[in-house]
PDB file of C-alpha atoms in Angstrom:
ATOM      1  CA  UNK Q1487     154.817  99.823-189.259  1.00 69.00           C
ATOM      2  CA  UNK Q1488     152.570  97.150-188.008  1.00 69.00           C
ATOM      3  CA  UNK Q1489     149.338  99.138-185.771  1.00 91.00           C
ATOM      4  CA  UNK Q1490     146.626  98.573-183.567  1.00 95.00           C
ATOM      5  CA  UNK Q1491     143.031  99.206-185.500  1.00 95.00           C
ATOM      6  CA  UNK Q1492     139.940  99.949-183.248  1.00 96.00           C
ATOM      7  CA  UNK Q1493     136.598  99.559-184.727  1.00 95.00           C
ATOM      8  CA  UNK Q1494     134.207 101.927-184.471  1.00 95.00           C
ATOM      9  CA  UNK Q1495     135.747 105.360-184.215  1.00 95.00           C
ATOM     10  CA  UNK Q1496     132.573 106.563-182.804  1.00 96.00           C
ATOM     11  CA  UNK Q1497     129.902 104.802-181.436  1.00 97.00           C
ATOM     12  CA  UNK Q1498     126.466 105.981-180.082  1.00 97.00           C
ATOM     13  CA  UNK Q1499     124.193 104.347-178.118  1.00 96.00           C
ATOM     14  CA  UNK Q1500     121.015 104.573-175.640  1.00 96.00           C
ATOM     15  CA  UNK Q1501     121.639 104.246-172.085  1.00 97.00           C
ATOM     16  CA  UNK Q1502     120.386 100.068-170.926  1.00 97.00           C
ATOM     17  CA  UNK Q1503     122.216  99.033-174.397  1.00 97.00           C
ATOM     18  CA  UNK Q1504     124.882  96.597-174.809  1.00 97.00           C
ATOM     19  CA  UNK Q1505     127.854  97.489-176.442  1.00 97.00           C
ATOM     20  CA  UNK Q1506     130.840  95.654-178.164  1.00 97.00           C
ATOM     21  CA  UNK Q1507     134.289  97.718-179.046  1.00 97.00           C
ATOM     22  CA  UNK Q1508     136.579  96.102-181.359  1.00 97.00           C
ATOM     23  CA  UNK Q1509     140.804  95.997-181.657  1.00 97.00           C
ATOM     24  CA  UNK Q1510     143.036  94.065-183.702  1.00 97.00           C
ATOM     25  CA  UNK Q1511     146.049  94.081-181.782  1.00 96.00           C
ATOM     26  CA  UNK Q1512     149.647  94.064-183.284  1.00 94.00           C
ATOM     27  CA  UNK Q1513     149.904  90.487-184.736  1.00 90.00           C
ATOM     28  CA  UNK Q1514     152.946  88.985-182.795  1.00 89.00           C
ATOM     29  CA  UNK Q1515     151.775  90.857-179.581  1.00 92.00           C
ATOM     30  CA  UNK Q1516     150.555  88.550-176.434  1.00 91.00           C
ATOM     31  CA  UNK Q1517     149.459  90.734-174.298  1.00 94.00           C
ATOM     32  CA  UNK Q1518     146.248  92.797-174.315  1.00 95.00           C
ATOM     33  CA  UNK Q1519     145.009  96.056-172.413  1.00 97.00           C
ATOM     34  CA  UNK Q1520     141.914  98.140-172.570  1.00 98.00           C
ATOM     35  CA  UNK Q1521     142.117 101.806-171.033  1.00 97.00           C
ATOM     36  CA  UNK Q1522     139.485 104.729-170.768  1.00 97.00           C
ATOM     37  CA  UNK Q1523     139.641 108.034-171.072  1.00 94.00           C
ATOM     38  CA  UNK Q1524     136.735 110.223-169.461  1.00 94.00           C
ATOM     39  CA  UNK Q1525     136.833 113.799-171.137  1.00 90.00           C
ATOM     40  CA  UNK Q1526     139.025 116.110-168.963  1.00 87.00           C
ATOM     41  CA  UNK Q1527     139.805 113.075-166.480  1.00 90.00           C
ATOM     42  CA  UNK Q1528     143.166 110.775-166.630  1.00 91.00           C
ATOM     43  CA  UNK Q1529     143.632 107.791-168.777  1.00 94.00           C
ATOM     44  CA  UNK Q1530     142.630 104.779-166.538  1.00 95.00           C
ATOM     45  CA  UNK Q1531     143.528 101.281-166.660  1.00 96.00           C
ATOM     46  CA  UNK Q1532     140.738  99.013-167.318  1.00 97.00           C
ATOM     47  CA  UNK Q1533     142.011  95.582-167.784  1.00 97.00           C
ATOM     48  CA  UNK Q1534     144.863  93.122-169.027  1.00 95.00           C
ATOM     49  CA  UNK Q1535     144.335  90.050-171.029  1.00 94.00           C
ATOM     50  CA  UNK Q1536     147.310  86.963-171.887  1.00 92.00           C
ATOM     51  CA  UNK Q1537     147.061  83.632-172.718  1.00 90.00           C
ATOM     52  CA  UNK Q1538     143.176  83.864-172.949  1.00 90.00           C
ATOM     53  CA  UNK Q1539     142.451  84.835-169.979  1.00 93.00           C
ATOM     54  CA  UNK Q1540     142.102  88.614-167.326  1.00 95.00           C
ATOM     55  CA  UNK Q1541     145.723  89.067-165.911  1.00 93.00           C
ATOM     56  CA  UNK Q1542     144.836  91.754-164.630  1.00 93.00           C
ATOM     57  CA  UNK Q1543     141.578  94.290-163.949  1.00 94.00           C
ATOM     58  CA  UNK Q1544     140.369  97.311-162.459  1.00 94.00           C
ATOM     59  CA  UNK Q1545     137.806  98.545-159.877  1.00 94.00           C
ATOM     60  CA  UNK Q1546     136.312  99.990-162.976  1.00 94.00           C
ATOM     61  CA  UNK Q1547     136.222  96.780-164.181  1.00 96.00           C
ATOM     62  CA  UNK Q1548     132.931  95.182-162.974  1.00 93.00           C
ATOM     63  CA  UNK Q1549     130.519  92.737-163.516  1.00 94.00           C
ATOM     64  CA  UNK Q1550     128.891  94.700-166.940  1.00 96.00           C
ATOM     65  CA  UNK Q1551     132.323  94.400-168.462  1.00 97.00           C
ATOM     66  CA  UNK Q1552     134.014  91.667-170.455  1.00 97.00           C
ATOM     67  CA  UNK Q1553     136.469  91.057-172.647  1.00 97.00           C
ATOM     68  CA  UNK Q1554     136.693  88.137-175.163  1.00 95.00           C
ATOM     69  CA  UNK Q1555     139.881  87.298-178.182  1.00 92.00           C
ATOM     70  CA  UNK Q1556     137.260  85.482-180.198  1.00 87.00           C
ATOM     71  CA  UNK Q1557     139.398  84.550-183.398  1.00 86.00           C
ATOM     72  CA  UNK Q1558     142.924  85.179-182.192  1.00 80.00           C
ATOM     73  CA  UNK Q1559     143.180  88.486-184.100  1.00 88.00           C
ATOM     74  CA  UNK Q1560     140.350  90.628-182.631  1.00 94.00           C
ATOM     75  CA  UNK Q1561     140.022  91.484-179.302  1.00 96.00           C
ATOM     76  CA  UNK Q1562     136.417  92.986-177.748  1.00 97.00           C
ATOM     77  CA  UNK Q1563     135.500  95.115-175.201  1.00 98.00           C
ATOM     78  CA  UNK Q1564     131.565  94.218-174.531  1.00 97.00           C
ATOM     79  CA  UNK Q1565     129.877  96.623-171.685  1.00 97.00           C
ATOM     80  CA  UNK Q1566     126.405  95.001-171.060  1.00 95.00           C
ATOM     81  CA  UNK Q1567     124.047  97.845-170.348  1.00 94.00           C
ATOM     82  CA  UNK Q1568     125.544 100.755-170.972  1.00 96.00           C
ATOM     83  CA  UNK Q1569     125.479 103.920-168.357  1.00 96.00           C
ATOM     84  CA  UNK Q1570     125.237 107.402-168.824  1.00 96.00           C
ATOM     85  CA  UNK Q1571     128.823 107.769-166.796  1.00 95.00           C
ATOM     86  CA  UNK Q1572     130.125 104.657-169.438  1.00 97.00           C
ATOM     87  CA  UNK Q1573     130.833 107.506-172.283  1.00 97.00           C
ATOM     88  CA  UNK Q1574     134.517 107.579-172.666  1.00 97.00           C
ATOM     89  CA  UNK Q1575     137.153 107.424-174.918  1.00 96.00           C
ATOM     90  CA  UNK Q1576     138.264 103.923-175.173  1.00 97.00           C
ATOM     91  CA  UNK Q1577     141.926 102.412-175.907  1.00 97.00           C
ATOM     92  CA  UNK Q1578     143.005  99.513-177.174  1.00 97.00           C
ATOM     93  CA  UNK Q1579     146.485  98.714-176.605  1.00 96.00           C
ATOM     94  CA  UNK Q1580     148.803  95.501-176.834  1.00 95.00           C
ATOM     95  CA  UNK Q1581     152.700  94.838-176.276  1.00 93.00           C
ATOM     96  CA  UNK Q1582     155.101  91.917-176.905  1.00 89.00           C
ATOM     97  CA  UNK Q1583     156.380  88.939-175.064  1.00 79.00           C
ATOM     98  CA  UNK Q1584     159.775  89.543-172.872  1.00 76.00           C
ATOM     99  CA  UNK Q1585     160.121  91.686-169.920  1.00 75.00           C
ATOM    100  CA  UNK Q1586     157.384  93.727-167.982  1.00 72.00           C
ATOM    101  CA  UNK Q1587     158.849  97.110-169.390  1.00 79.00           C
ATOM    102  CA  UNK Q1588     157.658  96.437-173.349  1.00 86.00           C
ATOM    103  CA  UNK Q1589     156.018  99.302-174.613  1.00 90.00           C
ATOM    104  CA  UNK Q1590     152.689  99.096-174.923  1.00 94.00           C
ATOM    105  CA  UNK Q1591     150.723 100.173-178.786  1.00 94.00           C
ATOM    106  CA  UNK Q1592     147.603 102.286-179.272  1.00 95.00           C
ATOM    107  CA  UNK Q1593     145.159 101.934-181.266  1.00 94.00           C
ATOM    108  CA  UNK Q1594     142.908 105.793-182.204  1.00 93.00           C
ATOM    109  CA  UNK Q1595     140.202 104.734-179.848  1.00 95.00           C
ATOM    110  CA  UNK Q1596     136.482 104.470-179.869  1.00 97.00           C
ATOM    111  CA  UNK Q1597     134.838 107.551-178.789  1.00 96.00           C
ATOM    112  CA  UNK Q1598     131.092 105.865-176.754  1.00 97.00           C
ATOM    113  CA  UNK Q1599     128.576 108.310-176.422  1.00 97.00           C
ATOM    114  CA  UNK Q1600     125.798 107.159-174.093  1.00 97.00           C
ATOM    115  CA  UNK Q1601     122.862 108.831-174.340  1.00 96.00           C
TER     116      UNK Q1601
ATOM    117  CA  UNK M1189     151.585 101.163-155.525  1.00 81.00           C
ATOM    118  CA  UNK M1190     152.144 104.281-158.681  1.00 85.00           C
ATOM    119  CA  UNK M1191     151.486 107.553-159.137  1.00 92.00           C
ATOM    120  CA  UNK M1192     152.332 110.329-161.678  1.00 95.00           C
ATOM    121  CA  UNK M1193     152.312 114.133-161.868  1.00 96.00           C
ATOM    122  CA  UNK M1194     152.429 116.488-164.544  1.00 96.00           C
ATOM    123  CA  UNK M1195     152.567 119.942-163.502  1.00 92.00           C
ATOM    124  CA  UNK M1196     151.233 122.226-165.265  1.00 91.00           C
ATOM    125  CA  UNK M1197     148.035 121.484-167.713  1.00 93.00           C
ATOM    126  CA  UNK M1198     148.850 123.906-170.315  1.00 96.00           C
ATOM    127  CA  UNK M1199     152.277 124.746-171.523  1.00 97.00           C
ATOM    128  CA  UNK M1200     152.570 127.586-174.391  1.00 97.00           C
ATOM    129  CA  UNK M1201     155.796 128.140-176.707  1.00 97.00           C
ATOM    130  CA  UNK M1202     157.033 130.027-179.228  1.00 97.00           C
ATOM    131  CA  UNK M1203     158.465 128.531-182.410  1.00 97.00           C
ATOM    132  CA  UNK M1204     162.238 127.530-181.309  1.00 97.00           C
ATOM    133  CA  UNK M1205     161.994 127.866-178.045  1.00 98.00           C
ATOM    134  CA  UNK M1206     162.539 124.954-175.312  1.00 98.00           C
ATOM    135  CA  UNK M1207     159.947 122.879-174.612  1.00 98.00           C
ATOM    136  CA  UNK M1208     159.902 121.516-171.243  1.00 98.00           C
ATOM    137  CA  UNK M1209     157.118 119.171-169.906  1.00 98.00           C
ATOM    138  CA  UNK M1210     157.508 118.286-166.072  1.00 98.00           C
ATOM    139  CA  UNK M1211     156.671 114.755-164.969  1.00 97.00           C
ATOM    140  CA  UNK M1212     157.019 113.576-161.423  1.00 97.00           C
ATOM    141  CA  UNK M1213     156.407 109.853-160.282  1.00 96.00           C
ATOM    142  CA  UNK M1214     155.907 107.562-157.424  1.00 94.00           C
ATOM    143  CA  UNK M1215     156.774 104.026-157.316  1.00 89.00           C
ATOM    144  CA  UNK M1216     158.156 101.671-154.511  1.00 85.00           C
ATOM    145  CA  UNK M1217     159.767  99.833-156.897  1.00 86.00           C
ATOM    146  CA  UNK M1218     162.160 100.621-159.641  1.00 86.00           C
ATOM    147  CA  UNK M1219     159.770 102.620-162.241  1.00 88.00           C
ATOM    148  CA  UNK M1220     159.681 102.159-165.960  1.00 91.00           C
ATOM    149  CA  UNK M1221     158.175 105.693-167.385  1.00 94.00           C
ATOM    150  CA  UNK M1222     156.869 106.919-170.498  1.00 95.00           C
ATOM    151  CA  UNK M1223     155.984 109.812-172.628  1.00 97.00           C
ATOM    152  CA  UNK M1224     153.288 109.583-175.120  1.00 97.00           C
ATOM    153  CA  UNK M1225     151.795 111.879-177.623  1.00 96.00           C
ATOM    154  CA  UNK M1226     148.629 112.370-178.717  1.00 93.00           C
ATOM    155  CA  UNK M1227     147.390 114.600-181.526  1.00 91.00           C
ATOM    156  CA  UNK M1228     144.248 115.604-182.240  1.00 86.00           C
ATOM    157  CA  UNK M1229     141.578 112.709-183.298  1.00 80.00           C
ATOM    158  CA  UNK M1230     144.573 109.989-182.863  1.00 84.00           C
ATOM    159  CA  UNK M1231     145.386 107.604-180.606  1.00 87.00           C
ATOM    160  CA  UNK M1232     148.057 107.731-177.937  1.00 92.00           C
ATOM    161  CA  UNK M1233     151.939 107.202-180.199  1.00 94.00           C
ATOM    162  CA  UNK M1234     154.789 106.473-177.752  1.00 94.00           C
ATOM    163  CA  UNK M1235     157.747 108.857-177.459  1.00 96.00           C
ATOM    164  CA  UNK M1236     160.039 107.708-175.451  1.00 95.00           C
ATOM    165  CA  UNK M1237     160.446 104.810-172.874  1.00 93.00           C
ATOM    166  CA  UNK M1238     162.838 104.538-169.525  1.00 92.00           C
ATOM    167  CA  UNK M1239     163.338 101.232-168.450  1.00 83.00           C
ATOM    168  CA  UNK M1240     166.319 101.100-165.893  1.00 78.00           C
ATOM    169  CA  UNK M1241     169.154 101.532-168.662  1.00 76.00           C
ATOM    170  CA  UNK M1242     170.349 104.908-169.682  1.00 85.00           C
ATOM    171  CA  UNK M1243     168.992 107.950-167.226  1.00 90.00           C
ATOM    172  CA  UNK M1244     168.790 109.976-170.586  1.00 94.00           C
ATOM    173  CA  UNK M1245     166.535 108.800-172.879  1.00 95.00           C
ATOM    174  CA  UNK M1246     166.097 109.818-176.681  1.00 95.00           C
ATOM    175  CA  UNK M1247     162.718 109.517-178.682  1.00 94.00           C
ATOM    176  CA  UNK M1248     161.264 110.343-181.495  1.00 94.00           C
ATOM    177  CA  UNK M1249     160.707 113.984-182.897  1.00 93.00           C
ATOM    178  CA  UNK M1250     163.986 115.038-181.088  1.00 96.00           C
ATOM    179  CA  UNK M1251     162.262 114.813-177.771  1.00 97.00           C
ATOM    180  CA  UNK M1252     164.600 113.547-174.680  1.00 97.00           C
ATOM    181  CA  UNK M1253     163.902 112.792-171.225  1.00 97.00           C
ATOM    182  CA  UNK M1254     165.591 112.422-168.204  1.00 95.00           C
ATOM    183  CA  UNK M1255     165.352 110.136-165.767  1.00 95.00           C
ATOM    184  CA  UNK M1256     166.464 111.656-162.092  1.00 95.00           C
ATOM    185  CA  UNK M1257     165.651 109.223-159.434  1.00 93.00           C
ATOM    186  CA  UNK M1258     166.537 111.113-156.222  1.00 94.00           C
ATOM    187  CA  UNK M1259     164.079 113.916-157.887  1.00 95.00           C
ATOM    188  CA  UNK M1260     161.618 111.465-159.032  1.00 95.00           C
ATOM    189  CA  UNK M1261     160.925 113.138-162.155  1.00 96.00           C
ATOM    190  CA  UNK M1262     161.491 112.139-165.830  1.00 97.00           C
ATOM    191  CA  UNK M1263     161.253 115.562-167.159  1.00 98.00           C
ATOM    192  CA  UNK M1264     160.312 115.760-170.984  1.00 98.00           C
ATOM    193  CA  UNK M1265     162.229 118.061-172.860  1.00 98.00           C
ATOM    194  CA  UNK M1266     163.261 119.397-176.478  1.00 98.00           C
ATOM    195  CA  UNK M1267     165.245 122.109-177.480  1.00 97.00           C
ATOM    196  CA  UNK M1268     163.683 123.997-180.204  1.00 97.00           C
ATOM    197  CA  UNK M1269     159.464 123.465-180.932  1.00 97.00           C
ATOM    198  CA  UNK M1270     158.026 123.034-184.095  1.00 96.00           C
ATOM    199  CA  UNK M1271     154.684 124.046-184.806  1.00 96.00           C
ATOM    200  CA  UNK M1272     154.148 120.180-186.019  1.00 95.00           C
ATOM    201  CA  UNK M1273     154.410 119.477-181.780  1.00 97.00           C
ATOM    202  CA  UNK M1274     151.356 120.955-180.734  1.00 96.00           C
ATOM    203  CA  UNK M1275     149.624 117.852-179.295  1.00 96.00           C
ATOM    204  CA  UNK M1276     148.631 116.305-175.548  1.00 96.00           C
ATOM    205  CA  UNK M1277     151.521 114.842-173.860  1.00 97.00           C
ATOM    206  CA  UNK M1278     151.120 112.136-171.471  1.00 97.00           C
ATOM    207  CA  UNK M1279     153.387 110.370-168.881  1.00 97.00           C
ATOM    208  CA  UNK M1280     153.350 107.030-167.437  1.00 96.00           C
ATOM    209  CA  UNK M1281     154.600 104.662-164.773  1.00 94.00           C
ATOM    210  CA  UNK M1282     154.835 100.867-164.645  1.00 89.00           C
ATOM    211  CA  UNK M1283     156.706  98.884-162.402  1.00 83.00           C
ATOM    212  CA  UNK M1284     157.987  95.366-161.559  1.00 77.00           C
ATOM    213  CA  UNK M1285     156.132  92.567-163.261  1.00 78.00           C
ATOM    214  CA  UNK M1286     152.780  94.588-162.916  1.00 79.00           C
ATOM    215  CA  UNK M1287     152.150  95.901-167.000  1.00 88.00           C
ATOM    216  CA  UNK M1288     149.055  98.378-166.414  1.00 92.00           C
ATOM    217  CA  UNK M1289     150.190 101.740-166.892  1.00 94.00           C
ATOM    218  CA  UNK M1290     149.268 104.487-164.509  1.00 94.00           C
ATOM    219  CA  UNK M1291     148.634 107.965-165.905  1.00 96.00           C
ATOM    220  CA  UNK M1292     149.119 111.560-165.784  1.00 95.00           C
ATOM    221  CA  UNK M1293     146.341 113.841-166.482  1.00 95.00           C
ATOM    222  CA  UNK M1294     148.040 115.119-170.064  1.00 95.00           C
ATOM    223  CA  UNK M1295     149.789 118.685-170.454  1.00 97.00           C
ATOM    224  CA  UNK M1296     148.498 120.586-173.845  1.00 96.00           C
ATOM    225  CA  UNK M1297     151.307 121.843-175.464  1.00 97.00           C
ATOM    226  CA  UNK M1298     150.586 124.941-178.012  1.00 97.00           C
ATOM    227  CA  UNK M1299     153.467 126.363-179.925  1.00 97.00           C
ATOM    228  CA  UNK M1300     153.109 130.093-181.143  1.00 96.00           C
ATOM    229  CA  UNK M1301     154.113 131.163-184.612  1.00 93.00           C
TER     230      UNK M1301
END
């Protein structure tokens, strides 16, 4: 069964640094989500991505974030200098065309630990 | 604008009893709700999906759900628990045209030998 992959599985880094996660999405999926987990908090929403461009973002979702399909199979998270209250557990996910309901995949997630 | 609850943070069972995982929502549109799984050091695996068609909903693993709209819960629920179940279960709400999902904050589900 086809999968989302998320590269690193763990990924440590000093506080100031720039970071970039990776996800190969589902091959025929169009649309494109990341989500974080903070440990002990709720999954949270982080942004959408379709057609090459944000549908969708969050609060969380500021200015030191970005998100970039650079080769129409990978799909990158990039936080520009990192914060201590960045280290999360970060999810890839993607889902087909058709209605708003499609399920959406998971990749394992890349564990960032800010330090 | 959605919300979801999941009562109860913990939930302990023994081997072939019920499980029963308690999700509430809030939507003010017509929901679509999920159950995921998530075992330990993997990523989030969908269970089951409700998406406006049959109020009883079957996944995978023998896990079903209900969908009770005047209750606004979508209860998670499966009648005998295998040891292979202990894992972090996780609802969520969508609605209308609007994909993010918003979650609940996970109940850990041990079974007992």
């Amino acid at each position: 069964e086809p999968e989302v992959t998320q590269t690193p599985s763990h990924q440590v880094t000093q506080m100031g640094q720039e970071v970039i996660l990776r996800c190969v999405p589902i091959s025929n999926h169009l649309y494109f989500y990341w989500y974080r987990q903070i440990l002990g908090q709720k999954v949270e929403f982080l942004v959408s991505f379709y057609n090459n461009e944000i549908s969708e973002k969050s609060e969380i979702f500021d200015d030191q974030f970005s998100v970039e399909r650079p080769d129409g199979s990978n799909f990158t998270l990039k936080i520009r200098s990192t914060k201590l209250e960045d280290s999360a557990m970060y999810f890839c996910a993607s889902s087909g065309a058709g209605l708003s309901n499609q399920p959406q995949h998971f990749g394992d997630g890349t564990r960032l630990s800010i330090l | 604008a959605q919300s979801v609850t999941q009562l109860g943070s913990h939930v302990s069972v023994s081997e072939g009893a019920l499980v029963l995982l308690r999700c509430n929502y809030s939507s003010s549109v017509p929901p679509y709700l999920f159950w995921y799984v998530q075992y330990p050091n993997q990523g989030l695996q969908l269970l089951l999906k409700y998406t406006s068609a049959a109020t009883l909903v079957k996944g995978i693993n023998g896990f079903e759900a209900e969908f009770k709209k005047s209750e606004t819960s979508f209860h998670l629920t499966k009648p005998s628990a295998h040891m292979s179940d202990a894992a972090e279960y996780f609802c969520a709400v969508s609605a209308g045209n609007n994909r993010k999902l918003i979650w609940g904050l996970g109940t850990s589900l041990a079974v007992n030998p």
